[in-house]
mmCIF file with all atom_site columns, C-alpha atoms in Angstrom:
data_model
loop_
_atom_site.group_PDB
_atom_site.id
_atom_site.type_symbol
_atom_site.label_atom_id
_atom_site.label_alt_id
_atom_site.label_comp_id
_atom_site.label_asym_id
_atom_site.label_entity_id
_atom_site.label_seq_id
_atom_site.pdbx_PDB_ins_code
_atom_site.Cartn_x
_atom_site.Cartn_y
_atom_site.Cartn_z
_atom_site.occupancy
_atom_site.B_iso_or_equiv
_atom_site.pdbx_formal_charge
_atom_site.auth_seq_id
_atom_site.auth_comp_id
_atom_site.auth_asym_id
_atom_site.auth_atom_id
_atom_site.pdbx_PDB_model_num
ATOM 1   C CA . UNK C 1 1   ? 152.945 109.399 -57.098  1.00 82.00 ? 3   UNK C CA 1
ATOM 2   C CA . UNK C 1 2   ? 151.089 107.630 -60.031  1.00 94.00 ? 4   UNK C CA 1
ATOM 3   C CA . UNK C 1 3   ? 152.933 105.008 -61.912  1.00 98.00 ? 5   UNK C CA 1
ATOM 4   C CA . UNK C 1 4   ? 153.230 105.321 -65.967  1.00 98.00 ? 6   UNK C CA 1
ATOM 5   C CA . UNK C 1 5   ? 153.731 102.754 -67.752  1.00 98.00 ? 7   UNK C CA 1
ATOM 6   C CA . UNK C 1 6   ? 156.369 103.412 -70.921  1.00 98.00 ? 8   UNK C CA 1
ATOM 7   C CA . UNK C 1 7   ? 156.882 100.508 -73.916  1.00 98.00 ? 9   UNK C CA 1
ATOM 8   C CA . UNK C 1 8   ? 160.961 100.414 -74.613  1.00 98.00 ? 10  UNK C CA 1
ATOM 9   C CA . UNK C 1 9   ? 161.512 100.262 -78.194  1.00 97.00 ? 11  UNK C CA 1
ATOM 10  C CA . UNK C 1 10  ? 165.074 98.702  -78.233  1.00 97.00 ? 12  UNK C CA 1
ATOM 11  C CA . UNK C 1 11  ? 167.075 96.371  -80.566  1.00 95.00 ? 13  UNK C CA 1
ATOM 12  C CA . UNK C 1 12  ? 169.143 93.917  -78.553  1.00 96.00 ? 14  UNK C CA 1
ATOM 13  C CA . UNK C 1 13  ? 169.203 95.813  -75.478  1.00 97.00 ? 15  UNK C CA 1
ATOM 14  C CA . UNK C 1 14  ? 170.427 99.199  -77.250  1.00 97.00 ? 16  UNK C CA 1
ATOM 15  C CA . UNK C 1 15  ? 167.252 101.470 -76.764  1.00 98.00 ? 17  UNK C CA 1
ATOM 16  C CA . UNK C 1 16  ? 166.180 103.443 -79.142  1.00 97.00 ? 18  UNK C CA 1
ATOM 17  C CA . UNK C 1 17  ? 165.775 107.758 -78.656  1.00 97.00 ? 19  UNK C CA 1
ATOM 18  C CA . UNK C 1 18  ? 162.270 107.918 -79.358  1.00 97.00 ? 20  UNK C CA 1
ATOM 19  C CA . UNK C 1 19  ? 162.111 105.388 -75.262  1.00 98.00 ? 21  UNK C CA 1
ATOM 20  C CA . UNK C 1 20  ? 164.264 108.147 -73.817  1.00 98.00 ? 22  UNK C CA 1
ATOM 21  C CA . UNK C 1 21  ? 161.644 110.869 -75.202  1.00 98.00 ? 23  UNK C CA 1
ATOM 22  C CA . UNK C 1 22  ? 158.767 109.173 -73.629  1.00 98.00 ? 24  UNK C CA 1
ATOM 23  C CA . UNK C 1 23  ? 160.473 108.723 -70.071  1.00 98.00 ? 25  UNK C CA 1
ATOM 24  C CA . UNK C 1 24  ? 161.146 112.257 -70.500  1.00 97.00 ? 26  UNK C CA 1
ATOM 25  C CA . UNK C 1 25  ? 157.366 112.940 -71.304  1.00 98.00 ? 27  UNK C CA 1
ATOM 26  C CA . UNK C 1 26  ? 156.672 110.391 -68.218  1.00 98.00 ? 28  UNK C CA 1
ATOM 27  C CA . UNK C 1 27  ? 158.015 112.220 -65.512  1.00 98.00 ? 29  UNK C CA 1
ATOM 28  C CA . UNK C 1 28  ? 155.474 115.094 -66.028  1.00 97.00 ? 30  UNK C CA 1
ATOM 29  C CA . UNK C 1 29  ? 153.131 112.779 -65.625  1.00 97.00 ? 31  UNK C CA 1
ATOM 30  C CA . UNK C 1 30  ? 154.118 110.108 -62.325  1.00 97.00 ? 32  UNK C CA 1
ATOM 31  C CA . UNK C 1 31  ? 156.741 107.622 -62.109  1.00 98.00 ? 33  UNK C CA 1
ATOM 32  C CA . UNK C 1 32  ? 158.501 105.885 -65.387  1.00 98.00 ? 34  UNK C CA 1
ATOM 33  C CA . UNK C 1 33  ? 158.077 102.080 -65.080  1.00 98.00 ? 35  UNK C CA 1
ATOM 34  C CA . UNK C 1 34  ? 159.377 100.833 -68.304  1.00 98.00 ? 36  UNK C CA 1
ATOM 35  C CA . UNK C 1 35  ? 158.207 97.635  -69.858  1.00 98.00 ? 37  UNK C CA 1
ATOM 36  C CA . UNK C 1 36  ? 160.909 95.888  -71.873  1.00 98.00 ? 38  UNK C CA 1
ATOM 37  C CA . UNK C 1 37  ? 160.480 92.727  -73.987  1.00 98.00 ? 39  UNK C CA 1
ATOM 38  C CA . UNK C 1 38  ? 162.511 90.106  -75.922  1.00 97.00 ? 40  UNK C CA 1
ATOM 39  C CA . UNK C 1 39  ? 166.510 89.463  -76.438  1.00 97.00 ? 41  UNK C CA 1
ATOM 40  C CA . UNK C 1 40  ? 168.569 91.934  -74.388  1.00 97.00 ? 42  UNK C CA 1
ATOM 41  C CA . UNK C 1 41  ? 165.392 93.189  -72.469  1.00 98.00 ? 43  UNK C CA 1
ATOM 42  C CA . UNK C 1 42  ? 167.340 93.132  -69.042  1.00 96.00 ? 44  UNK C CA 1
ATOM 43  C CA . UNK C 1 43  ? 170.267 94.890  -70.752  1.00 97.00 ? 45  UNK C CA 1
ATOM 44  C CA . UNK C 1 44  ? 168.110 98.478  -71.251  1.00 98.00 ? 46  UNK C CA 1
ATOM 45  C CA . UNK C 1 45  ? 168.351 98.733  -67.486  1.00 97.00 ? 47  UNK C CA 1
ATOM 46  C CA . UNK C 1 46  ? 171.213 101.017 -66.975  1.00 97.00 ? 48  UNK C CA 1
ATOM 47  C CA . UNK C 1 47  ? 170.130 103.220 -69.770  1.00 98.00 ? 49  UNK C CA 1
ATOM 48  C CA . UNK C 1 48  ? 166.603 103.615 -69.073  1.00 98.00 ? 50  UNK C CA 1
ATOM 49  C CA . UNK C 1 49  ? 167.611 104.123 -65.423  1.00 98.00 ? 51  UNK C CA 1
ATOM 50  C CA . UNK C 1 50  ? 169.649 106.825 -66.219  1.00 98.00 ? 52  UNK C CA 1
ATOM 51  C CA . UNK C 1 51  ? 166.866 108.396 -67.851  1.00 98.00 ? 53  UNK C CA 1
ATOM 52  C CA . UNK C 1 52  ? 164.464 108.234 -64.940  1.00 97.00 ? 54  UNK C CA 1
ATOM 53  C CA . UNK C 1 53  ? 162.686 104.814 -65.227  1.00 98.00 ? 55  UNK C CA 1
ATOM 54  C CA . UNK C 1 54  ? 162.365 104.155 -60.950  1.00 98.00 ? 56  UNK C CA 1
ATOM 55  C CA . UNK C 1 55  ? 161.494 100.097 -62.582  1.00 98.00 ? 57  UNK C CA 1
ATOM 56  C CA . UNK C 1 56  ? 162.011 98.166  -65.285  1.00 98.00 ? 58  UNK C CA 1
ATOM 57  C CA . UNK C 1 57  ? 160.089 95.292  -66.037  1.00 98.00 ? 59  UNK C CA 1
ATOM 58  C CA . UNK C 1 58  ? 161.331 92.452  -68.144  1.00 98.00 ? 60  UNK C CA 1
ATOM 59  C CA . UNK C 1 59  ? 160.573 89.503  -69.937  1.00 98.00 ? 61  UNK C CA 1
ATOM 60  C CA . UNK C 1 60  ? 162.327 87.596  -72.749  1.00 97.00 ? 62  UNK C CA 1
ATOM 61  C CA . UNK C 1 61  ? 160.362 84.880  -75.229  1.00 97.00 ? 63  UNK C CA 1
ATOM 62  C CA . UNK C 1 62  ? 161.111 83.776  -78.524  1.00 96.00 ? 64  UNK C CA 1
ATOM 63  C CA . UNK C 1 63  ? 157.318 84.806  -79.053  1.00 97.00 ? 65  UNK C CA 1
ATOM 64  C CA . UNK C 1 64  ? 158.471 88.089  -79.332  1.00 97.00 ? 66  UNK C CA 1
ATOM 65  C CA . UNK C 1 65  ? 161.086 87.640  -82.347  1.00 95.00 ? 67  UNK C CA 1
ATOM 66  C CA . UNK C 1 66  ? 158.778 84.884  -83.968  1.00 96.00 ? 68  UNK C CA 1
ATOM 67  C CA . UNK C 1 67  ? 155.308 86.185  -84.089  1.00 97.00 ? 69  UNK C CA 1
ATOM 68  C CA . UNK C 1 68  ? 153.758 89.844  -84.951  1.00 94.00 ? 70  UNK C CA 1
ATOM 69  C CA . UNK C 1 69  ? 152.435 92.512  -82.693  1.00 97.00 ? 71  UNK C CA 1
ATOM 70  C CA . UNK C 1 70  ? 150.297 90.038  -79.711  1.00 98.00 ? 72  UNK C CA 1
ATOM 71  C CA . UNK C 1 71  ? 152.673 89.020  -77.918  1.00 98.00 ? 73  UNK C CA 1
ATOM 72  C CA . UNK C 1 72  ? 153.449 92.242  -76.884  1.00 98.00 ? 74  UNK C CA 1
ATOM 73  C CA . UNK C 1 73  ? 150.267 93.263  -76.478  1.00 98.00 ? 75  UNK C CA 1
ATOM 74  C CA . UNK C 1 74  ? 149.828 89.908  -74.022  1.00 98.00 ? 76  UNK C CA 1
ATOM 75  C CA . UNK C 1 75  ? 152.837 91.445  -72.293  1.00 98.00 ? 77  UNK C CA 1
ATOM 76  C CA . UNK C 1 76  ? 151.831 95.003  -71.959  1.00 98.00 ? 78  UNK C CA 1
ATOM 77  C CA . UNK C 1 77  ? 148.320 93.757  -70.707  1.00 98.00 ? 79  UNK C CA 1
ATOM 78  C CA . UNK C 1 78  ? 150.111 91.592  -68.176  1.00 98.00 ? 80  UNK C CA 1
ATOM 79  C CA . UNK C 1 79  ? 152.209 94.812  -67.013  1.00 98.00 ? 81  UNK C CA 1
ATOM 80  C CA . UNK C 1 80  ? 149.401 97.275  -66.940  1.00 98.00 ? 82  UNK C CA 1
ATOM 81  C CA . UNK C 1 81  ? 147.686 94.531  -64.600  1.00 98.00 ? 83  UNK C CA 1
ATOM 82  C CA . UNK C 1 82  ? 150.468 94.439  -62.266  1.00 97.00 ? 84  UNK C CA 1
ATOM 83  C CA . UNK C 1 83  ? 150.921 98.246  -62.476  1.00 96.00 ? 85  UNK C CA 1
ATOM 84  C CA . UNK C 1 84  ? 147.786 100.070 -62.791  1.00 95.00 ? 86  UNK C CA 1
ATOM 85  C CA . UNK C 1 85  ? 149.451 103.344 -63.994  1.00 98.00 ? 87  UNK C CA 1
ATOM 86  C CA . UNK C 1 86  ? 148.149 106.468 -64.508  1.00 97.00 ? 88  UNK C CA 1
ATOM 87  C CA . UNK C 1 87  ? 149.004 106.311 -68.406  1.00 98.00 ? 89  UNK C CA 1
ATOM 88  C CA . UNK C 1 88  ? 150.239 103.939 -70.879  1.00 98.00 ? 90  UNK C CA 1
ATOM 89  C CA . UNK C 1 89  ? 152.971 105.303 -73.432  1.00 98.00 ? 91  UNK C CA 1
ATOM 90  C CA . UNK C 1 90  ? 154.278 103.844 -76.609  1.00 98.00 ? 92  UNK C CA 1
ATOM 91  C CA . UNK C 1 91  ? 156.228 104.838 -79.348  1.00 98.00 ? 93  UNK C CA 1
ATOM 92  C CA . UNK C 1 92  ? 154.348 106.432 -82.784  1.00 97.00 ? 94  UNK C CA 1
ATOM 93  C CA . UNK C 1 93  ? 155.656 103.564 -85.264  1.00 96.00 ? 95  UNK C CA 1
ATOM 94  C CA . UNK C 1 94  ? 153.469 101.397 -87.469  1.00 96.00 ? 96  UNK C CA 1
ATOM 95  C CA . UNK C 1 95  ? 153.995 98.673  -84.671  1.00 96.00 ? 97  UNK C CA 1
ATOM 96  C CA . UNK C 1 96  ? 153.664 100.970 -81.372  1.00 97.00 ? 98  UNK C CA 1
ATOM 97  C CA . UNK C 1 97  ? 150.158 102.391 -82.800  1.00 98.00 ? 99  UNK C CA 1
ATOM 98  C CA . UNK C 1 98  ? 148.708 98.608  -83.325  1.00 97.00 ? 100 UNK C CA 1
ATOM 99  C CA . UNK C 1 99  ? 150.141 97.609  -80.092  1.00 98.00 ? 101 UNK C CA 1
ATOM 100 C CA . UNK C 1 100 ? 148.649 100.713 -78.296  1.00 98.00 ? 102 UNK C CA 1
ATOM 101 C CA . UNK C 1 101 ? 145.411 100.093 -80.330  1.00 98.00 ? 103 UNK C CA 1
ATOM 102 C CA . UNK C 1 102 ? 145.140 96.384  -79.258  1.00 98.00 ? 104 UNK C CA 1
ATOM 103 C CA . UNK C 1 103 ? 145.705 97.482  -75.815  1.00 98.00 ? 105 UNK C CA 1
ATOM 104 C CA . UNK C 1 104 ? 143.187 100.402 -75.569  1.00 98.00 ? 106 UNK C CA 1
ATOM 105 C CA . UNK C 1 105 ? 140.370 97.278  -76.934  1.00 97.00 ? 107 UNK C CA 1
ATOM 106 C CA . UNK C 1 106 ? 141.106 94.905  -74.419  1.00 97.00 ? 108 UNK C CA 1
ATOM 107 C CA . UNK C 1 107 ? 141.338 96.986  -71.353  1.00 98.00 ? 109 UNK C CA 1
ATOM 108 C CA . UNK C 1 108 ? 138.456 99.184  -72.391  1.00 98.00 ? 110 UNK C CA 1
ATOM 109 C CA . UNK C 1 109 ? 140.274 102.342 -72.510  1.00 98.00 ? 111 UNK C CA 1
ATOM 110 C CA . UNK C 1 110 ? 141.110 105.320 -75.114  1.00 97.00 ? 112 UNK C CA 1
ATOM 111 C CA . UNK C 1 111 ? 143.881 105.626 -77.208  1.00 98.00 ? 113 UNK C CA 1
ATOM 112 C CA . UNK C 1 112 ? 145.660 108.804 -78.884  1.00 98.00 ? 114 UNK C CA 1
ATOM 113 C CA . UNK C 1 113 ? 147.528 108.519 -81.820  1.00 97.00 ? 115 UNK C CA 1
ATOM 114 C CA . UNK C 1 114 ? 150.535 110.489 -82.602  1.00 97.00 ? 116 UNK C CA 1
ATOM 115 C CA . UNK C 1 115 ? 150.936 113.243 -80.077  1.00 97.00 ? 117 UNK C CA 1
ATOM 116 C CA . UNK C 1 116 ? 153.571 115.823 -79.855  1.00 97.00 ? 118 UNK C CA 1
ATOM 117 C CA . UNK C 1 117 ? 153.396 116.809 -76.295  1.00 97.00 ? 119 UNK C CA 1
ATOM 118 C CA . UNK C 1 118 ? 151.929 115.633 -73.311  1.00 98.00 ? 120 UNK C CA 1
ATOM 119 C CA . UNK C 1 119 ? 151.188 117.549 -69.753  1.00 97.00 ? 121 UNK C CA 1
ATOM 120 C CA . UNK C 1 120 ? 149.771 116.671 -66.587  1.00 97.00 ? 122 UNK C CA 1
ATOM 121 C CA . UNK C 1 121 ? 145.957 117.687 -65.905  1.00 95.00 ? 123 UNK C CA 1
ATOM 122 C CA . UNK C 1 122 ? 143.409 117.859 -63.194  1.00 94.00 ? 124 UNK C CA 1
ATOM 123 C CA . UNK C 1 123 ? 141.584 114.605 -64.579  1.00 94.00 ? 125 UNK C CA 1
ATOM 124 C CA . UNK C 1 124 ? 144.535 112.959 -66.463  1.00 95.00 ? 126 UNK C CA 1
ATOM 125 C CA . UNK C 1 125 ? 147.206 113.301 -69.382  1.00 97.00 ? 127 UNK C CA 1
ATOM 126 C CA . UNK C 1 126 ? 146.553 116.066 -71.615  1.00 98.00 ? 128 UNK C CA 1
ATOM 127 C CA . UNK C 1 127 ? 148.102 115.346 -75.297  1.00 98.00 ? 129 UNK C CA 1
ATOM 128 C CA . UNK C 1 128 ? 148.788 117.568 -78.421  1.00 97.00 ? 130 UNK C CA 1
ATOM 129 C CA . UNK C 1 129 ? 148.461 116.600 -81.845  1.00 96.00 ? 131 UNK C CA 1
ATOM 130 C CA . UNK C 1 130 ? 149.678 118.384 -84.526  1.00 92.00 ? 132 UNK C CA 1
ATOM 131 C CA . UNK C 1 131 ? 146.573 118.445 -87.524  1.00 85.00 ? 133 UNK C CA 1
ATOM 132 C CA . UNK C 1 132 ? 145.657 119.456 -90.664  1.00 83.00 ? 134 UNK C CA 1
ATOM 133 C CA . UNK C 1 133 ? 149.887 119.502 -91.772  1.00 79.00 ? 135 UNK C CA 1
ATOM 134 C CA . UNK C 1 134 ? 150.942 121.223 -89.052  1.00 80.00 ? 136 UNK C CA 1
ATOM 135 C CA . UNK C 1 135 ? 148.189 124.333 -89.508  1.00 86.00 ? 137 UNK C CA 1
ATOM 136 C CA . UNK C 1 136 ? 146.283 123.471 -86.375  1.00 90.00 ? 138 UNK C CA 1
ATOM 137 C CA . UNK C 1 137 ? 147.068 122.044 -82.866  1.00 93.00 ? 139 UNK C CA 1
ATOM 138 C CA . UNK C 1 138 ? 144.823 120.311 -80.805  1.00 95.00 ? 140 UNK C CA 1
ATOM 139 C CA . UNK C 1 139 ? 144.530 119.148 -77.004  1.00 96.00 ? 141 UNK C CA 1
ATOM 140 C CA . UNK C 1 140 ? 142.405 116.597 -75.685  1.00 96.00 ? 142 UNK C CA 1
ATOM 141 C CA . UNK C 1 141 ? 142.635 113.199 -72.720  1.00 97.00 ? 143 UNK C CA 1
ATOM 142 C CA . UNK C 1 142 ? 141.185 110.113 -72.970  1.00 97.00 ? 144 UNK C CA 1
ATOM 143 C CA . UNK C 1 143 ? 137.579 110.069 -70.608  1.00 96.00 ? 145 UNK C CA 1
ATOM 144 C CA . UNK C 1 144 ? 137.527 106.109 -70.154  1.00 96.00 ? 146 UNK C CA 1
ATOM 145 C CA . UNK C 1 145 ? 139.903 104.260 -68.748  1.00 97.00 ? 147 UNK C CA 1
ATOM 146 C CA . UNK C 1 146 ? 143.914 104.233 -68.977  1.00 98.00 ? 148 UNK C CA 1
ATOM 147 C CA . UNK C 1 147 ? 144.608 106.235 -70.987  1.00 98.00 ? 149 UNK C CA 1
ATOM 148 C CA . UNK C 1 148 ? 146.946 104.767 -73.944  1.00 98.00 ? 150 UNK C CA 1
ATOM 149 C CA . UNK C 1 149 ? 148.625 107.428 -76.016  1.00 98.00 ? 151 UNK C CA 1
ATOM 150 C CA . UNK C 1 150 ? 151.198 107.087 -78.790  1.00 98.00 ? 152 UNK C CA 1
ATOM 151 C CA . UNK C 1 151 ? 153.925 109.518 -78.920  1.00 98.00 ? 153 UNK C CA 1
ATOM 152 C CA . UNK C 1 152 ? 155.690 110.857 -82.589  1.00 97.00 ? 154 UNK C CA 1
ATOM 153 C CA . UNK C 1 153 ? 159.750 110.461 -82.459  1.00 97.00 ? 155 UNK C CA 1
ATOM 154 C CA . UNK C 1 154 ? 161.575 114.138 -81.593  1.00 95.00 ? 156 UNK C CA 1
ATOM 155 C CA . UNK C 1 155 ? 158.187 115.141 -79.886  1.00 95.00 ? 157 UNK C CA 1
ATOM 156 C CA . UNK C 1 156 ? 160.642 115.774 -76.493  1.00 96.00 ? 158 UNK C CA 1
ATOM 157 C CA . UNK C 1 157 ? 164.039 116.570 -75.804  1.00 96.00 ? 159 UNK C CA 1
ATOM 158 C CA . UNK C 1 158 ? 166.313 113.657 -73.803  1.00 97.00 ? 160 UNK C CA 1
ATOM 159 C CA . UNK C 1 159 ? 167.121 115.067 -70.679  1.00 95.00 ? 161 UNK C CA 1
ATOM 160 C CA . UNK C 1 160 ? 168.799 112.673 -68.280  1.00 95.00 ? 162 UNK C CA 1
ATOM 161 C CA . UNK C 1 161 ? 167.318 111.991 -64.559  1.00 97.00 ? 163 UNK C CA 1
ATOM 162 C CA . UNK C 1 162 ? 169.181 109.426 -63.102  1.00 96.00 ? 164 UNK C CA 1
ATOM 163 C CA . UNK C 1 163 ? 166.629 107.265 -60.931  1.00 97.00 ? 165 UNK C CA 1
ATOM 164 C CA . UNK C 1 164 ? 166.577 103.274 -59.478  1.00 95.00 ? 166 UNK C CA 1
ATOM 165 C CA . UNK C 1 165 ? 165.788 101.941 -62.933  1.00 96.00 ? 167 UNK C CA 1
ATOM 166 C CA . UNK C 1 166 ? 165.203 98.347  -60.607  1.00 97.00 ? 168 UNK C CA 1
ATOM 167 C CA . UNK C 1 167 ? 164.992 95.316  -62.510  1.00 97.00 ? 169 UNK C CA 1
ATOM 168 C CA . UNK C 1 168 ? 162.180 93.351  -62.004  1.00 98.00 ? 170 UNK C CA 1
ATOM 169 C CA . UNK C 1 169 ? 160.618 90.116  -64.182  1.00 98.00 ? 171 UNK C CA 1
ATOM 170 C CA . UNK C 1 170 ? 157.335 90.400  -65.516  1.00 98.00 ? 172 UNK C CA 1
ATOM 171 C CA . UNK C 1 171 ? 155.048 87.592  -65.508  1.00 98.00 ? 173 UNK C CA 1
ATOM 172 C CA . UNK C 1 172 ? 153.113 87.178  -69.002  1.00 98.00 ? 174 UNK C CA 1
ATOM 173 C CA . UNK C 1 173 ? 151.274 84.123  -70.353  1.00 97.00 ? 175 UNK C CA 1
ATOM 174 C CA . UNK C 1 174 ? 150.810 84.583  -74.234  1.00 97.00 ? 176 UNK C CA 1
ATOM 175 C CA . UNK C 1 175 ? 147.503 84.417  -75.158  1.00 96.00 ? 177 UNK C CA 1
ATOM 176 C CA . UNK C 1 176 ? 145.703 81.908  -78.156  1.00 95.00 ? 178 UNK C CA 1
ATOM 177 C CA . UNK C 1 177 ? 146.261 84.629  -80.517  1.00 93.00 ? 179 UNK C CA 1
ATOM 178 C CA . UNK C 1 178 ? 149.754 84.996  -79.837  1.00 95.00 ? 180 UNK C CA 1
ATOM 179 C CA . UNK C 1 179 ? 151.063 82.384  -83.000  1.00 94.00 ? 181 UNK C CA 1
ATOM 180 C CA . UNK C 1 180 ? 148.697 83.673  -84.757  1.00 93.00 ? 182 UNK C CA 1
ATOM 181 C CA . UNK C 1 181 ? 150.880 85.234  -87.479  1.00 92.00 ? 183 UNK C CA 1
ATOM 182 C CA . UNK C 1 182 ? 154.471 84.327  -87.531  1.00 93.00 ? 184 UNK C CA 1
ATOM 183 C CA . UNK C 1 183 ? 157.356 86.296  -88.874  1.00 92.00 ? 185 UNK C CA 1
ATOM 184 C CA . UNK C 1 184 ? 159.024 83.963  -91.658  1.00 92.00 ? 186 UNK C CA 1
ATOM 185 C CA . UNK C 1 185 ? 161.701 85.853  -92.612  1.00 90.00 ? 187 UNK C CA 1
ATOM 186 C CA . UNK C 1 186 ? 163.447 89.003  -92.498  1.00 84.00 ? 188 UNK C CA 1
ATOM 187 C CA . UNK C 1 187 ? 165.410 91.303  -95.102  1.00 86.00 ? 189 UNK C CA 1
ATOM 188 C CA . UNK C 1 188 ? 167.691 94.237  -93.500  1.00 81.00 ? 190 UNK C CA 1
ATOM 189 C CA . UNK C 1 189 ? 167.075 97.331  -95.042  1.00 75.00 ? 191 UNK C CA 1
ATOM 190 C CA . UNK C 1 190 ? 170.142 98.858  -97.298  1.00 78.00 ? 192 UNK C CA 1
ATOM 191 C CA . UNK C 1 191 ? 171.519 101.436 -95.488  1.00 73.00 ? 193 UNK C CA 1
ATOM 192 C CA . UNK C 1 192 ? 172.014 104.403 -97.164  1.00 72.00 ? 194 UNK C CA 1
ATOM 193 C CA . UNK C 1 193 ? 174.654 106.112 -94.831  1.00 69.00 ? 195 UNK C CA 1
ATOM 194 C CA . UNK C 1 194 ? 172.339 108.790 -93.833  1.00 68.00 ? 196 UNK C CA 1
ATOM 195 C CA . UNK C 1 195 ? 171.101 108.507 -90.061  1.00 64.00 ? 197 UNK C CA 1
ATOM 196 C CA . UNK C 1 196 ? 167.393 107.605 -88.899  1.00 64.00 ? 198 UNK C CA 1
ATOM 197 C CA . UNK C 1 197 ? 165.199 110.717 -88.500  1.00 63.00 ? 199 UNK C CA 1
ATOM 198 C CA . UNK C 1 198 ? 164.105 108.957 -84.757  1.00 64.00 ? 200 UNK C CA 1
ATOM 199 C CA . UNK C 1 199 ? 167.845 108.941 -83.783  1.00 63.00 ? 201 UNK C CA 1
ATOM 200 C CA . UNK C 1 200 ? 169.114 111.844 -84.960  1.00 62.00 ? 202 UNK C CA 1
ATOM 201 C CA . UNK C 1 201 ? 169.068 115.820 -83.255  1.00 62.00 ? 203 UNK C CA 1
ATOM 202 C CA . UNK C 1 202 ? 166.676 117.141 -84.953  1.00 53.00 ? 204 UNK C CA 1
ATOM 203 C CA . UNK C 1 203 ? 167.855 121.571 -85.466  1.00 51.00 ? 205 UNK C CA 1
ATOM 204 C CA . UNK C 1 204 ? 165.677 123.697 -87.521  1.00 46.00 ? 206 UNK C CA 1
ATOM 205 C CA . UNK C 1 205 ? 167.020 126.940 -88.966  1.00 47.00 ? 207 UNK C CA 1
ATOM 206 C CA . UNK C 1 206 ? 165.657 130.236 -90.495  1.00 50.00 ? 208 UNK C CA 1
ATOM 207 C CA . UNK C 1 207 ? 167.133 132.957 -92.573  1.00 50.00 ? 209 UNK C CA 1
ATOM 208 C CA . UNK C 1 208 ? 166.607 134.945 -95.353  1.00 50.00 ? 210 UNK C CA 1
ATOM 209 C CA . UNK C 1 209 ? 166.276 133.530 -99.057  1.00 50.00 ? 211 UNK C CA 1
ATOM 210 C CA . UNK C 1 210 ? 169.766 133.648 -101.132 1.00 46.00 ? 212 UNK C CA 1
ATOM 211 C CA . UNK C 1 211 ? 168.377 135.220 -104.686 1.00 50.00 ? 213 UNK C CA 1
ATOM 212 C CA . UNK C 1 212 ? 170.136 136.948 -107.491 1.00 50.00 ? 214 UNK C CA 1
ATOM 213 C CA . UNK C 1 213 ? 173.546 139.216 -106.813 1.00 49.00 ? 215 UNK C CA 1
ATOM 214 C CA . UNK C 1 214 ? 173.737 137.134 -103.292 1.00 49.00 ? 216 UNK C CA 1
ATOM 215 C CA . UNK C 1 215 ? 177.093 135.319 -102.539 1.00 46.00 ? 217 UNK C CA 1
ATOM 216 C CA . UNK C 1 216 ? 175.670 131.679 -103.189 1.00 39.00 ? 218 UNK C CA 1
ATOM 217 C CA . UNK C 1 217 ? 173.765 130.661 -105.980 1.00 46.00 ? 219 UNK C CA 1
ATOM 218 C CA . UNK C 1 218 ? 171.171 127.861 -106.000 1.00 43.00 ? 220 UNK C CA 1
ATOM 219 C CA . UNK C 1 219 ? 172.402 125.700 -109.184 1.00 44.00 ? 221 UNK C CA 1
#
């Protein structure tokens, strides 16, 4: 079975849900091989394993903490190389869509942007995008190369598939570019007590409107 390749957006070895949506999406599609980067890379094993990544490639560089966006583009280059998968899958953040747009360049290949589904097809991954606020859906698959697609956060439930999740080291050499532009500080942003929109369940609910003479009022 094909190999697809999934980028693990985690912070210090805790991954984030939007990771365990994509290896969801992955398994329509071949075999999960997750590509993990910087501090706490090798500690995402056990969770991405239970979630059906059969490998998990790793590599840990203070490029990654230090400088913007390249050197994980070196890295993901360096893992599609070793992997030649059937699909490359990233998270739909500000960050994953540059990384997945840098990649697409350098191997020659298509990108989608910001898909809410994703299905297996007779000539490759078939995405849907959501246009036009949500008044249209539309299908289409990249036609050149691997294809690189970027998936939107609560796109796909988490479903569990426990699966080898092996740990293996990838090999990446950074690239010129790679110090290019270097991260000189960083602020955390104020929490506000309220949990992120990737992480949380996401339930929607319908019903009738409460009006006048009802047994709530809207004040």
């Amino acid at each position: 079975m094909a190999e697809v390749l999934v980028y693990v957006d985690h912070v210090d070895g805790a991954v984030r849900k939007p990771t365990l949506e994509l290896l969801t999406l992955a398994r329509r599609l071949g075999e999960p091989v997750a590509v993990a980067l910087g501090n706490g890379a090798a500690d995402t094993a056990a969770t991405l394993a239970e979630h059906g990544a059969v490998k998990v490639l790793t590599h840990d560089a203070s490029e990654y903490a230090d400088y913007l966006v390249v050197p994980k583009v070196d890295a993901l280059q360096a893992a599609h190389e070793a992997v030649s998968p059937a699909a490359v899958l990233v998270p739909s953040s500000a960050e994953g869509k540059e990384i997945a747009a840098r990649l697409a360049l350098r191997i020659g290949a298509g990108v989608i942007t910001d898909a809410v589904d994703l299905e297996a097809g007779d000539e490759g991954p078939v995405a849907t995008q959501s246009v036009f606020a949500a008044s249209f859906t539309t299908k289409s698959r990249v036609i050149k190369g691997t294809p690189v697609i970027t998936v939107k956060p609560n796109s796909a439930a988490v479903e569990a598939a426990p699966a080898a999740g092996a740990v293996e080291a990838l090999a990446v050499t950074f690239s010129d570019k790679a110090t290019g532009t270097k991260v000189t500080a960083r602020t955390p942003r104020e929490s506000t007590g309220r949990p992120e929109l990737t992480e949380a369940a996401i339930v929607v609910s319908g019903g009738r409107g409460v009006g006048p003479g009802e047994n709530f009022r809207i004040g």
